Short mmCIF file of C-alpha atoms in Angstrom, two decimals:
data_model
loop_
_atom_site.label_atom_id
_atom_site.label_comp_id
_atom_site.label_asym_id
_atom_site.label_seq_id
_atom_site.Cartn_x
_atom_site.Cartn_y
_atom_site.Cartn_z
CA MET A 1 -59.78 -33.59 19.26
CA VAL A 2 -57.42 -30.34 17.50
CA SER A 3 -55.46 -28.39 20.04
CA LEU A 4 -52.82 -27.40 17.55
CA THR A 5 -53.53 -24.58 14.90
CA GLY A 6 -51.20 -22.59 13.09
CA TYR A 7 -49.97 -20.61 9.89
CA SER A 8 -47.38 -18.43 8.51
CA ASP A 9 -46.86 -15.34 6.86
CA GLN A 10 -45.93 -16.05 3.71
CA ILE A 11 -46.65 -19.21 1.57
CA SER A 12 -43.42 -18.64 -0.28
CA VAL A 13 -39.75 -18.20 0.84
CA ALA A 14 -36.23 -17.98 -0.47
CA PRO A 15 -32.29 -18.76 1.17
CA GLY A 16 -32.18 -15.76 3.61
CA ASP A 17 -35.62 -15.14 4.02
CA THR A 18 -37.15 -14.97 7.45
CA ILE A 19 -40.47 -16.88 7.75
CA LYS A 20 -42.88 -16.41 10.90
CA PHE A 21 -44.95 -18.78 12.64
CA MET A 22 -48.15 -18.07 14.93
CA VAL A 23 -49.73 -21.15 16.52
CA ASN A 24 -52.55 -21.58 19.17
CA CYS A 25 -51.84 -24.32 21.49
CA ASP A 26 -54.87 -25.22 23.89
CA GLY A 27 -54.41 -27.69 26.36
CA HIS A 28 -50.92 -28.39 26.49
CA LYS A 29 -48.61 -26.61 28.38
CA SER A 30 -45.53 -26.60 25.45
CA TYR A 31 -45.32 -28.25 21.65
CA ARG A 32 -42.41 -29.37 19.93
CA ALA A 33 -41.60 -27.89 16.66
CA ARG A 34 -39.50 -29.05 13.62
CA ILE A 35 -39.10 -28.12 10.21
CA VAL A 36 -39.49 -31.02 7.58
CA ARG A 37 -39.49 -31.23 4.09
CA VAL A 38 -42.65 -32.73 2.78
CA ILE A 39 -42.23 -35.83 0.10
CA CYS A 40 -45.72 -37.81 0.55
CA GLY A 41 -48.43 -37.08 3.17
CA ASP A 42 -50.58 -39.98 1.89
CA LEU A 43 -51.05 -42.02 4.80
CA ASN A 44 -52.81 -45.19 3.41
CA PRO A 45 -50.52 -48.35 4.44
CA GLU A 46 -51.73 -49.66 0.73
CA GLY A 47 -50.10 -46.55 -1.06
CA PRO A 48 -46.32 -44.50 -0.65
CA GLY A 49 -47.19 -43.78 2.80
CA LEU A 50 -46.18 -40.80 4.80
CA LYS A 51 -42.86 -39.40 3.80
CA GLU A 52 -40.82 -36.37 5.65
CA GLU A 53 -37.52 -35.43 5.69
CA VAL A 54 -36.24 -33.70 9.27
CA ILE A 55 -34.38 -30.56 8.77
CA ARG A 56 -32.08 -29.42 11.24
CA THR A 57 -32.85 -25.48 11.82
CA PRO A 58 -32.45 -23.32 14.75
CA ALA A 59 -36.19 -23.25 14.45
CA SER A 60 -36.66 -26.40 15.54
CA GLY A 61 -37.45 -26.63 19.69
CA THR A 62 -39.63 -26.71 22.22
CA TYR A 63 -42.33 -23.65 22.57
CA THR A 64 -44.56 -22.73 25.39
CA GLY A 65 -48.36 -23.49 24.54
CA ARG A 66 -51.01 -20.41 24.60
CA LYS A 67 -54.34 -20.01 23.15
CA GLN A 68 -54.57 -17.82 20.61
CA GLU A 69 -58.04 -17.14 19.16
CA ILE A 70 -59.64 -15.53 16.04
CA HIS A 71 -62.14 -12.88 16.55
CA ALA A 72 -63.77 -13.44 13.14
CA GLY A 73 -66.71 -10.41 11.66
CA SER A 74 -66.13 -7.36 9.47
CA TYR A 75 -66.73 -3.89 9.95
CA GLY A 76 -65.67 -0.19 9.33
CA LEU A 77 -63.58 1.96 11.38
CA VAL A 78 -62.96 5.24 12.01
CA GLU A 79 -60.54 6.52 14.40
CA SER A 80 -61.14 8.88 16.66
CA ALA A 81 -60.66 12.31 15.57
CA PRO A 82 -61.68 15.88 17.90
CA GLY A 83 -65.00 16.33 15.67
CA LEU A 84 -66.04 12.99 17.11
CA ASP A 85 -64.83 14.07 20.99
CA ASP A 86 -66.34 17.47 20.48
CA LEU A 87 -70.00 15.97 19.98
CA GLU A 88 -72.58 16.76 22.51
CA SER A 89 -75.85 16.88 20.39
CA PHE A 90 -75.72 14.53 16.81
CA THR A 91 -77.81 12.89 14.67
CA VAL A 92 -76.96 9.80 12.99
CA GLN A 93 -78.39 7.99 9.95
CA ALA A 94 -77.76 5.52 7.37
CA MET A 95 -79.74 3.29 4.88
CA ILE A 96 -79.49 -0.50 5.78
CA TRP A 97 -80.47 -3.89 4.40
CA PRO A 98 -79.85 -6.41 7.41
CA THR A 99 -80.09 -10.22 6.71
CA THR A 100 -80.40 -11.55 10.34
CA PRO A 101 -81.99 -8.49 11.79
CA ALA A 102 -83.86 -11.79 14.50
CA ARG A 103 -80.49 -12.91 15.69
CA GLY A 104 -79.03 -10.36 18.53
CA ALA A 105 -78.04 -7.07 19.21
CA GLN A 106 -76.20 -6.09 16.05
CA GLY A 107 -74.36 -2.29 15.83
CA LEU A 108 -74.77 -0.25 12.95
CA VAL A 109 -73.04 2.92 13.69
CA THR A 110 -71.38 3.17 16.97
CA ARG A 111 -69.54 4.91 18.74
CA TRP A 112 -69.00 3.23 21.93
CA SER A 113 -67.10 2.34 24.73
CA GLY A 114 -67.69 -1.55 26.13
CA ARG A 115 -65.99 -1.08 29.17
CA SER A 116 -66.93 2.18 30.22
CA LYS A 117 -70.57 1.87 28.48
CA ARG A 118 -70.05 5.23 27.20
CA GLY A 119 -71.22 6.57 23.83
CA PHE A 120 -74.18 6.17 21.44
CA ALA A 121 -74.94 3.04 19.25
CA LEU A 122 -77.22 3.13 16.70
CA ILE A 123 -78.42 -0.91 16.12
CA VAL A 124 -80.35 -3.38 15.50
CA ASP A 125 -81.57 -4.69 18.82
CA ASP A 126 -81.86 -8.01 20.16
CA LYS A 127 -85.51 -7.84 19.28
CA GLY A 128 -84.75 -7.52 15.79
CA CYS A 129 -85.78 -3.33 15.92
CA ALA A 130 -83.62 -0.30 15.15
CA ALA A 131 -82.59 1.26 18.48
CA ILE A 132 -80.55 3.71 19.74
CA GLU A 133 -78.29 2.99 23.02
CA LEU A 134 -77.30 5.66 25.08
CA GLY A 135 -74.67 5.40 27.94
CA ASN A 136 -72.42 7.47 30.27
CA GLY A 137 -70.90 4.81 32.47
CA LYS A 138 -73.66 4.20 35.27
CA VAL A 139 -77.17 4.28 33.10
CA VAL A 140 -77.73 2.97 29.63
CA ASN A 141 -80.81 4.52 27.99
CA THR A 142 -82.30 2.51 24.97
CA LEU A 143 -84.64 3.85 22.34
CA SER A 144 -85.97 1.03 20.38
CA SER A 145 -88.54 1.64 17.38
CA GLY A 146 -90.34 -1.79 18.68
CA LYS A 147 -91.13 -2.79 15.21
CA PRO A 148 -89.08 -5.96 13.96
CA LEU A 149 -87.46 -5.34 10.22
CA LEU A 150 -87.69 -7.44 7.64
CA GLY A 151 -84.81 -9.49 6.20
CA ARG A 152 -83.32 -8.05 2.96
CA GLU A 153 -85.26 -4.92 2.96
CA TRP A 154 -83.66 -1.27 3.05
CA TYR A 155 -84.47 1.23 5.60
CA PHE A 156 -83.78 4.68 6.22
CA VAL A 157 -82.81 4.80 10.67
CA ALA A 158 -81.53 7.39 11.84
CA ALA A 159 -81.57 8.49 15.86
CA SER A 160 -80.26 12.29 16.84
CA TYR A 161 -79.78 13.61 20.62
CA ASP A 162 -80.65 17.09 22.04
CA ALA A 163 -78.20 17.97 24.57
CA LYS A 164 -79.97 20.60 26.01
CA THR A 165 -83.44 19.23 26.55
CA LYS A 166 -81.99 15.52 26.84
CA THR A 167 -84.37 14.66 24.17
CA VAL A 168 -83.62 11.33 21.68
CA ARG A 169 -85.15 10.58 18.79
CA LEU A 170 -85.38 7.56 16.71
CA TYR A 171 -86.68 7.18 13.08
CA GLN A 172 -87.15 3.68 10.98
CA GLU A 173 -88.56 3.71 7.64
CA PRO A 174 -88.77 0.99 5.27
CA MET A 175 -88.27 1.79 1.37
CA VAL A 176 -91.25 -0.62 0.41
CA ASN A 177 -94.12 -0.40 2.37
CA TYR A 178 -95.72 -3.93 3.25
CA GLU A 179 -99.66 -3.64 3.38
CA THR A 180 -99.59 -6.04 5.59
CA VAL A 181 -96.52 -5.44 7.89
CA ASN A 182 -96.23 -2.21 10.04
CA ASP A 183 -92.44 -2.07 10.18
CA GLY A 184 -92.28 2.21 10.36
CA GLY A 185 -92.31 4.56 12.94
CA PHE A 186 -90.76 6.92 15.31
CA LYS A 187 -90.41 7.49 18.40
CA SER A 188 -89.00 10.08 21.36
CA LEU A 189 -87.78 9.81 24.95
CA LYS A 190 -86.28 12.59 26.98
CA LEU A 191 -83.93 11.38 29.06
CA LYS A 192 -83.50 11.78 33.01
CA SER A 193 -79.47 11.20 32.29
CA ALA A 194 -77.12 13.02 29.59
CA PRO A 195 -75.25 10.53 28.42
CA SER A 196 -71.25 11.12 27.75
CA ASN A 197 -68.91 10.96 24.89
CA ALA A 198 -66.81 7.87 24.46
CA LYS A 199 -64.01 10.11 23.97
CA GLY A 200 -60.86 8.46 22.19
CA ALA A 201 -62.93 5.49 21.63
CA PRO A 202 -63.54 4.86 17.47
CA LEU A 203 -66.30 5.94 14.89
CA VAL A 204 -67.30 1.68 13.74
CA PHE A 205 -69.85 0.26 11.69
CA ALA A 206 -71.57 -2.80 11.38
CA ALA A 207 -70.29 -3.32 15.38
CA ARG A 208 -69.05 -1.94 18.13
CA TYR A 209 -66.03 -1.38 20.06
CA ALA A 210 -65.92 -3.48 23.04
CA GLY A 211 -62.29 -2.33 24.85
CA THR A 212 -58.85 -4.01 24.47
CA ARG A 213 -57.26 -7.08 25.50
CA THR A 214 -53.34 -7.83 25.10
CA GLY A 215 -53.17 -4.76 23.83
CA LYS A 216 -55.91 -5.20 20.70
CA ALA A 217 -58.83 -3.82 20.21
CA LEU A 218 -62.22 -6.01 20.39
CA PHE A 219 -65.18 -5.97 18.42
CA ASP A 220 -68.58 -7.08 19.18
CA SER A 221 -71.71 -7.22 18.07
CA HIS A 222 -71.29 -7.58 14.62
CA TYR A 223 -74.31 -7.13 11.67
CA ASN A 224 -75.16 -8.89 8.78
CA GLY A 225 -75.95 -6.80 6.11
CA LYS A 226 -75.74 -3.97 3.92
CA ILE A 227 -74.99 -0.59 5.03
CA ASP A 228 -75.09 2.62 2.49
CA SER A 229 -74.50 5.68 3.19
CA PRO A 230 -73.76 6.58 6.50
CA ARG A 231 -73.87 10.49 8.31
CA LEU A 232 -73.14 12.04 11.38
CA SER A 233 -74.08 15.21 12.42
CA SER A 234 -72.95 18.12 14.94
CA ARG A 235 -76.45 18.88 16.11
CA VAL A 236 -80.36 17.92 15.51
CA LEU A 237 -81.29 17.37 11.87
CA SER A 238 -84.92 17.73 10.91
CA ARG A 239 -86.09 14.87 8.89
CA ALA A 240 -85.92 17.52 5.48
CA GLU A 241 -82.17 18.46 6.46
CA MET A 242 -81.50 14.18 7.30
CA GLU A 243 -82.98 13.36 4.00
CA ALA A 244 -80.99 16.70 2.09
CA LEU A 245 -77.54 15.01 3.87
CA MET A 246 -78.33 11.41 1.97
CA ALA A 247 -76.89 13.30 -1.60
CA ARG A 248 -73.47 11.90 -2.52
CA LYS A 249 -72.41 15.57 -1.67
CA VAL A 250 -73.05 17.54 1.46
CA PRO A 251 -74.83 20.62 1.28
CA ARG A 252 -73.71 24.14 1.77
CA SER A 253 -76.12 24.56 4.06
CA LEU A 254 -75.17 21.44 6.35
CA ALA A 255 -71.18 21.66 5.52
CA ASN A 256 -70.19 23.16 9.11
CA ASP A 257 -72.73 20.58 10.89
CA THR A 258 -71.30 17.30 9.14
CA VAL A 259 -69.50 15.68 10.95
CA GLY A 260 -68.84 12.79 8.29
CA SER A 261 -70.62 11.34 5.30
CA TRP A 262 -69.38 8.54 3.86
CA ASP A 263 -69.68 7.53 0.09
CA PHE A 264 -68.76 3.51 -0.25
CA SER A 265 -68.96 3.79 -3.64
CA HIS A 266 -65.57 5.88 -3.64
CA ASP A 267 -62.30 3.73 -3.90
CA ILE A 268 -64.74 0.60 -3.92
CA THR A 269 -61.43 -1.14 -5.08
CA SER A 270 -59.48 -0.57 -1.45
CA GLU A 271 -60.18 -0.54 1.94
CA LYS A 272 -60.47 3.00 2.45
CA LEU A 273 -64.11 4.29 3.50
CA SER A 274 -63.74 7.55 2.21
CA ASP A 275 -65.51 10.87 3.99
CA VAL A 276 -66.68 13.16 1.60
CA SER A 277 -67.38 15.98 4.10
CA GLU A 278 -64.75 18.71 4.98
CA ASN A 279 -63.02 17.06 7.57
CA ARG A 280 -61.71 14.11 5.77
CA LEU A 281 -62.76 11.57 8.14
CA HIS A 282 -61.20 8.45 6.02
CA GLY A 283 -61.86 5.27 7.87
CA GLU A 284 -61.03 1.72 6.96
CA THR A 285 -62.45 -1.75 6.57
CA VAL A 286 -61.57 -4.52 8.41
CA ASN A 287 -61.41 -8.40 7.90
CA LEU A 288 -62.74 -7.89 4.21
CA PRO A 289 -66.20 -6.99 3.98
CA ALA A 290 -68.05 -7.55 0.69
CA ARG A 291 -67.68 -4.34 -1.28
CA ALA A 292 -69.00 -3.17 -4.84
CA MET A 293 -72.80 -4.37 -3.57
CA THR A 294 -76.00 -3.05 -4.86
CA GLY A 295 -76.82 0.25 -2.83
CA TYR A 296 -80.64 1.36 -1.93
CA LYS A 297 -80.01 3.67 -5.53
CA TRP A 298 -80.02 0.46 -7.43
CA ASP A 299 -82.63 0.28 -9.68
CA GLY A 300 -81.78 -3.09 -11.96
CA SER A 301 -80.83 -0.67 -15.22
CA GLU A 302 -76.87 -1.26 -14.79
CA HIS A 303 -75.23 -4.59 -13.63
CA HIS A 304 -71.66 -3.29 -13.36
CA TRP A 305 -70.56 -1.13 -10.84
CA ARG A 306 -67.52 0.75 -12.31
CA HIS A 307 -70.37 2.00 -15.46
CA ARG A 308 -72.86 3.44 -12.66
CA ARG A 309 -71.07 3.80 -9.35
CA ALA A 310 -73.35 5.59 -7.23
CA GLN A 311 -75.82 2.71 -7.63
CA TRP A 312 -72.96 0.12 -5.92
CA GLY A 313 -72.24 2.47 -2.25
CA ALA A 314 -73.32 -0.15 -0.06
CA ILE A 315 -70.60 -2.89 1.31
CA HIS A 316 -72.26 -5.98 2.80
CA PHE A 317 -71.16 -7.28 6.45
CA HIS A 318 -70.83 -10.52 7.85
CA ASP A 319 -70.39 -11.65 11.28
CA ASP A 320 -67.82 -14.17 9.83
CA ASP A 321 -65.50 -12.99 7.58
CA ILE A 322 -61.91 -12.68 8.21
CA TYR A 323 -59.01 -11.88 7.22
CA ASP A 324 -56.06 -11.75 9.00
CA ALA A 325 -56.54 -13.51 12.33
CA GLU A 326 -53.33 -11.23 13.83
CA TRP A 327 -52.05 -13.69 16.08
CA ASP A 328 -48.65 -12.99 17.65
CA VAL A 329 -45.43 -14.72 16.38
CA ASP A 330 -44.23 -17.74 18.38
CA PHE A 331 -41.51 -18.60 16.44
CA GLU A 332 -39.83 -18.04 13.20
CA LEU A 333 -37.56 -19.50 10.68
CA SER A 334 -34.42 -17.96 8.78
CA VAL A 335 -34.03 -20.40 5.74
CA PRO A 336 -30.45 -21.42 5.77
CA ASP A 337 -28.74 -20.74 2.19
CA LYS A 338 -28.22 -24.43 1.69
CA MET A 339 -31.89 -25.60 1.86
CA LYS A 340 -32.66 -27.17 -1.56
CA SER A 341 -36.00 -25.73 -3.07
CA GLY A 342 -39.08 -27.91 -2.13
CA LEU A 343 -42.22 -28.38 -0.17
CA TYR A 344 -41.49 -27.77 3.34
CA ALA A 345 -43.77 -27.21 6.68
CA ALA A 346 -43.18 -26.69 10.23
CA LYS A 347 -44.51 -30.15 12.32
CA LEU A 348 -45.94 -29.03 15.79
CA THR A 349 -46.46 -31.93 17.79
CA ALA A 350 -48.33 -31.68 21.57
CA GLY A 351 -49.51 -34.66 23.04
CA ASN A 352 -51.47 -36.80 20.59
CA ASP A 353 -51.60 -34.01 18.21
CA THR A 354 -49.86 -33.04 15.01
CA GLU A 355 -50.09 -29.98 13.21
CA TYR A 356 -48.61 -28.86 9.64
CA MET A 357 -48.08 -25.51 8.59
CA PRO A 358 -46.47 -25.79 5.25
CA PHE A 359 -44.37 -23.45 2.74
CA VAL A 360 -42.37 -23.13 -0.43
CA VAL A 361 -38.86 -22.81 -0.59
CA ARG A 362 -38.41 -21.59 -3.72
CA PRO A 363 -34.31 -21.50 -5.53
CA ALA A 364 -32.35 -18.54 -5.22
CA PRO A 365 -31.85 -16.62 -8.31
CA GLY A 366 -29.44 -18.42 -10.87
CA LYS A 367 -29.68 -21.47 -9.40
CA GLU A 368 -32.85 -22.93 -10.44
CA LYS A 369 -33.49 -26.88 -11.93
CA LYS A 370 -34.59 -28.05 -15.16
CA ILE A 371 -37.77 -28.85 -13.44
CA ALA A 372 -40.10 -26.95 -11.31
CA PHE A 373 -43.48 -28.22 -9.97
CA LEU A 374 -45.60 -25.40 -9.97
CA PHE A 375 -47.68 -25.56 -6.31
CA PRO A 376 -51.33 -24.13 -7.08
CA SER A 377 -51.47 -21.94 -4.02
CA ALA A 378 -54.44 -20.11 -5.24
CA SER A 379 -56.53 -23.05 -5.41
CA TYR A 380 -55.57 -24.24 -2.23
CA MET A 381 -56.72 -20.81 -1.11
CA ALA A 382 -60.08 -21.26 -3.00
CA TYR A 383 -60.96 -24.37 -0.80
CA ALA A 384 -59.48 -22.66 2.51
CA ASN A 385 -61.50 -24.63 5.30
CA GLU A 386 -64.29 -25.85 2.91
CA HIS A 387 -66.98 -27.45 5.38
CA LEU A 388 -68.39 -28.92 2.22
CA ALA A 389 -68.50 -32.38 4.28
CA THR A 390 -70.10 -31.42 6.65
CA ASN A 391 -72.73 -28.75 4.99
CA ALA A 392 -73.37 -30.13 0.99
CA TRP A 393 -75.42 -33.25 1.42
CA ILE A 394 -74.64 -32.84 -2.68
CA VAL A 395 -71.15 -33.89 -1.39
CA GLU A 396 -71.93 -37.58 -0.64
CA VAL A 397 -74.09 -37.67 -4.13
CA LEU A 398 -71.41 -36.61 -6.13
CA THR A 399 -68.82 -39.06 -4.97
CA ASN A 400 -71.03 -41.70 -4.13
CA ARG A 401 -70.26 -42.58 -1.18
CA LEU A 402 -70.15 -41.31 2.70
CA SER A 403 -68.28 -38.51 3.70
CA GLU A 404 -65.38 -39.63 6.32
CA MET A 405 -65.45 -37.19 8.86
CA GLN A 406 -61.95 -36.47 10.49
CA PRO A 407 -61.32 -33.82 13.57
CA TYR A 408 -60.37 -31.33 11.29
CA HIS A 409 -63.98 -31.63 9.84
CA GLU A 410 -65.40 -31.47 13.18
CA PHE A 411 -63.28 -28.64 14.36
CA LEU A 412 -64.11 -26.15 11.73
CA ASN A 413 -67.61 -27.13 11.99
CA GLU A 414 -67.56 -25.85 15.27
CA HIS A 415 -65.26 -22.87 14.89
CA ARG A 416 -67.06 -21.04 12.04
CA GLU A 417 -64.76 -18.28 13.12
CA TYR A 418 -61.59 -19.89 11.44
CA GLY A 419 -63.53 -18.66 8.25
CA HIS A 420 -64.72 -20.15 5.23
CA SER A 421 -63.51 -21.33 1.46
CA LEU A 422 -65.26 -19.23 -1.93
CA TYR A 423 -67.58 -22.69 -1.52
CA ASP A 424 -69.27 -22.33 1.38
CA SER A 425 -71.88 -19.64 2.54
CA HIS A 426 -71.60 -16.62 5.03
CA SER A 427 -73.62 -17.66 8.18
CA ASP A 428 -76.41 -14.87 6.68
CA GLY A 429 -76.55 -17.38 3.52
CA SER A 430 -75.04 -15.33 1.46
CA GLY A 431 -71.67 -16.05 -0.49
CA VAL A 432 -68.45 -15.94 0.58
CA CYS A 433 -66.09 -13.84 -1.91
CA TYR A 434 -62.97 -13.32 -0.19
CA SER A 435 -60.72 -16.12 1.32
CA SER A 436 -57.75 -15.21 2.99
CA ARG A 437 -54.41 -17.68 3.93
CA MET A 438 -53.80 -15.32 6.83
CA ARG A 439 -54.99 -17.83 9.18
CA PRO A 440 -54.58 -21.18 9.99
CA ILE A 441 -55.73 -23.45 6.58
CA LEU A 442 -56.78 -27.39 8.32
CA ASN A 443 -57.41 -28.74 4.69
CA MET A 444 -54.10 -27.65 3.51
CA ARG A 445 -51.98 -30.27 5.13
CA PRO A 446 -50.27 -33.77 4.43
CA THR A 447 -52.12 -36.40 6.44
CA ILE A 448 -55.60 -35.52 5.68
CA LYS A 449 -58.19 -36.43 3.88
CA SER A 450 -61.23 -34.93 2.04
CA ALA A 451 -64.61 -35.63 1.47
CA LEU A 452 -63.97 -34.88 -2.49
CA GLY A 453 -61.16 -36.87 -2.79
CA GLY A 454 -60.60 -40.00 -4.97
CA LEU A 455 -61.38 -43.75 -3.48
CA GLY A 456 -59.01 -44.98 -1.34
CA SER A 457 -56.94 -42.53 0.07
CA SER A 458 -59.16 -40.13 -0.31
CA LEU A 459 -56.85 -37.37 -1.51
CA TRP A 460 -57.48 -34.13 -2.72
CA GLN A 461 -55.50 -30.88 -3.78
CA PHE A 462 -52.80 -30.51 -0.68
CA ASN A 463 -52.30 -33.96 -0.17
CA ALA A 464 -53.04 -35.30 -3.61
CA ASP A 465 -50.18 -33.06 -4.92
CA THR A 466 -47.78 -34.42 -2.75
CA HIS A 467 -48.37 -38.12 -4.50
CA ILE A 468 -46.29 -35.36 -7.51
CA THR A 469 -43.31 -34.66 -5.38
CA ASP A 470 -43.09 -38.42 -3.84
CA TRP A 471 -43.46 -39.66 -7.96
CA LEU A 472 -40.44 -36.81 -8.61
CA GLU A 473 -38.15 -38.11 -5.81
CA ALA A 474 -38.50 -41.89 -6.84
CA LEU A 475 -37.50 -41.21 -9.85
CA GLY A 476 -34.35 -39.31 -9.03
CA TYR A 477 -35.09 -35.69 -10.62
CA ASP A 478 -33.41 -32.72 -9.49
CA TYR A 479 -36.62 -30.15 -9.03
CA ASP A 480 -37.38 -26.65 -8.10
CA VAL A 481 -40.89 -25.92 -5.85
CA ILE A 482 -42.52 -22.49 -7.00
CA SER A 483 -45.82 -21.01 -6.22
CA ASP A 484 -48.65 -19.62 -7.40
CA ASP A 485 -47.98 -16.51 -5.71
CA ASP A 486 -44.53 -16.09 -7.36
CA VAL A 487 -46.11 -16.72 -10.55
CA HIS A 488 -48.40 -13.91 -9.82
CA GLU A 489 -45.42 -11.76 -8.37
CA ARG A 490 -42.88 -12.23 -10.59
CA GLY A 491 -44.39 -13.09 -14.41
CA LEU A 492 -42.48 -15.08 -17.18
CA ASP A 493 -39.28 -14.15 -15.48
CA ILE A 494 -39.79 -17.59 -12.92
CA LEU A 495 -40.82 -19.59 -15.42
CA LYS A 496 -38.03 -18.97 -18.07
CA PRO A 497 -35.17 -20.85 -16.50
CA TYR A 498 -37.10 -24.14 -16.52
CA ALA A 499 -37.38 -26.57 -19.29
CA VAL A 500 -40.38 -28.28 -18.02
CA VAL A 501 -43.49 -26.77 -15.47
CA LEU A 502 -45.59 -28.93 -13.94
CA THR A 503 -48.98 -28.45 -12.71
CA GLY A 504 -50.85 -29.58 -9.54
CA SER A 505 -53.54 -31.82 -9.52
CA HIS A 506 -56.46 -29.63 -9.46
CA PRO A 507 -55.11 -25.93 -10.80
CA GLU A 508 -58.22 -24.91 -11.17
CA TYR A 509 -57.79 -20.72 -10.21
CA HIS A 510 -55.44 -18.51 -11.83
CA SER A 511 -54.99 -14.73 -12.05
CA LYS A 512 -54.50 -12.87 -15.20
CA GLN A 513 -51.19 -12.35 -14.52
CA MET A 514 -50.50 -16.10 -14.07
CA TYR A 515 -52.10 -17.20 -16.77
CA ASP A 516 -50.45 -14.86 -19.05
CA ALA A 517 -46.95 -15.83 -17.83
CA ILE A 518 -47.60 -19.78 -18.22
CA TYR A 519 -49.05 -18.92 -21.75
CA GLN A 520 -46.20 -17.11 -22.96
CA TYR A 521 -43.82 -19.78 -21.22
CA ALA A 522 -45.38 -22.33 -23.75
CA ASN A 523 -45.25 -20.00 -26.75
CA GLN A 524 -41.82 -19.40 -26.10
CA GLY A 525 -40.70 -23.52 -25.92
CA GLY A 526 -41.03 -24.00 -22.36
CA ARG A 527 -43.10 -27.33 -21.73
CA LEU A 528 -46.13 -27.21 -19.57
CA MET A 529 -46.93 -30.78 -17.83
CA TYR A 530 -50.89 -30.43 -17.04
CA MET A 531 -50.80 -33.44 -13.97
CA GLY A 532 -54.22 -32.31 -13.21
CA ALA A 533 -58.01 -31.97 -13.62
CA ASN A 534 -60.60 -28.97 -13.57
CA GLY A 535 -57.67 -26.84 -13.94
CA PHE A 536 -57.18 -23.26 -15.44
CA TYR A 537 -61.14 -23.21 -15.14
CA TRP A 538 -61.66 -19.61 -14.80
CA ARG A 539 -59.89 -18.50 -17.54
#
């Protein structure tokens, strides 16, 4: 059973820096924390054995345990504004491309207060149909199209509410009409009770605001699929006006009535969601949904978003996206000035459970040794929390043996909110584009085995690399440890002091900055010891 998980806010620190640790302790009242220098993480009795050195620091001690959860799922967020709080009549619309329409209620464009049940929510309902929900704190009225959406097809969906007549209208229109499929239509309903404005609540794309817990905003009803061109108006629009508002530029005739017109083809390389209306109600993405996705205007003539941006105006949201777990800090370490460069970890113990949170201590400038081990943090991130042992049958074919399951394999299989590697698929079957270290990474630890590891110790990536540090220790070499992150940020300057730089056992992933720095280092007389395989693959 895995009851301890955690992560640090940094992967590489220097003497004088402070590193913070976030811990989930589920089922124990307390846990013990120690800082250890990791030398070898191989538990195989026929191998080197586990080797670690306890470092005395003020961070060591016993801490109160608490459960910390990960709330996965990406969404777009527009903070509350007067233009939203003043809404009475309105029209909300978007182009959508759902990937799991039958999975349950999923938010599309919502301004909803989960606790008070106030506001509106344009959603995919629990039967897979476009629907609008309107609540006033006592009654929630729902109007559904009653026509299940097809997966991976574009639809125009919209809803309007007339505050004077209490009439709500709903539109569901497929871009492609199939002869044997009836998935489009229009419905209207006159309500007996008027909905209330969810004042103070954010406007959300691809989820619903569920309230707060311990001061943190929570969201539910996460949507799987693409959204393009969401719009919000302050009156009931005709169908022709809705169509006119789909243009990338807000028509003059609709400018005064447009609360927000979000163009996801703007600021693609950022988290910003640009509102091109006069109100400039810009928002942001949360948990890294996939941007630069083909939108409803894509005609297949261009395969690079930079060349025809308007055709790439969609964002693909997933219910299992995760960027930052945003856990509260449990303890921190101020790195002592005399702490030598190396591979370290905060080691946690509670009952029979042990957790490691690895990090690198790089040398202070001017105190470098002649040898550097380049900790391949980028490659660790690419494979972070991979589910190959449980999801990919081909692993056993490639390794010619059964996968040996460890507790962390079972935990990750049951807790998909801990996120995926770049070698996994999202819950809707789409590929994973992003992997973050701002979450517990259970396969980046000493003592663990991997389904991809070699015969014998079954080591791979991080734990296999501890054989290199153990080898350096056994031969009595003084060495530093620096990370891929350091090379990416500091370039050639961090490599220059070294006579030789050793790679890890699987240094597969390199950014342009990293590759250029290593190339320049070698060309200027530096010695590069390539200790791996499948390295520098993507360059």
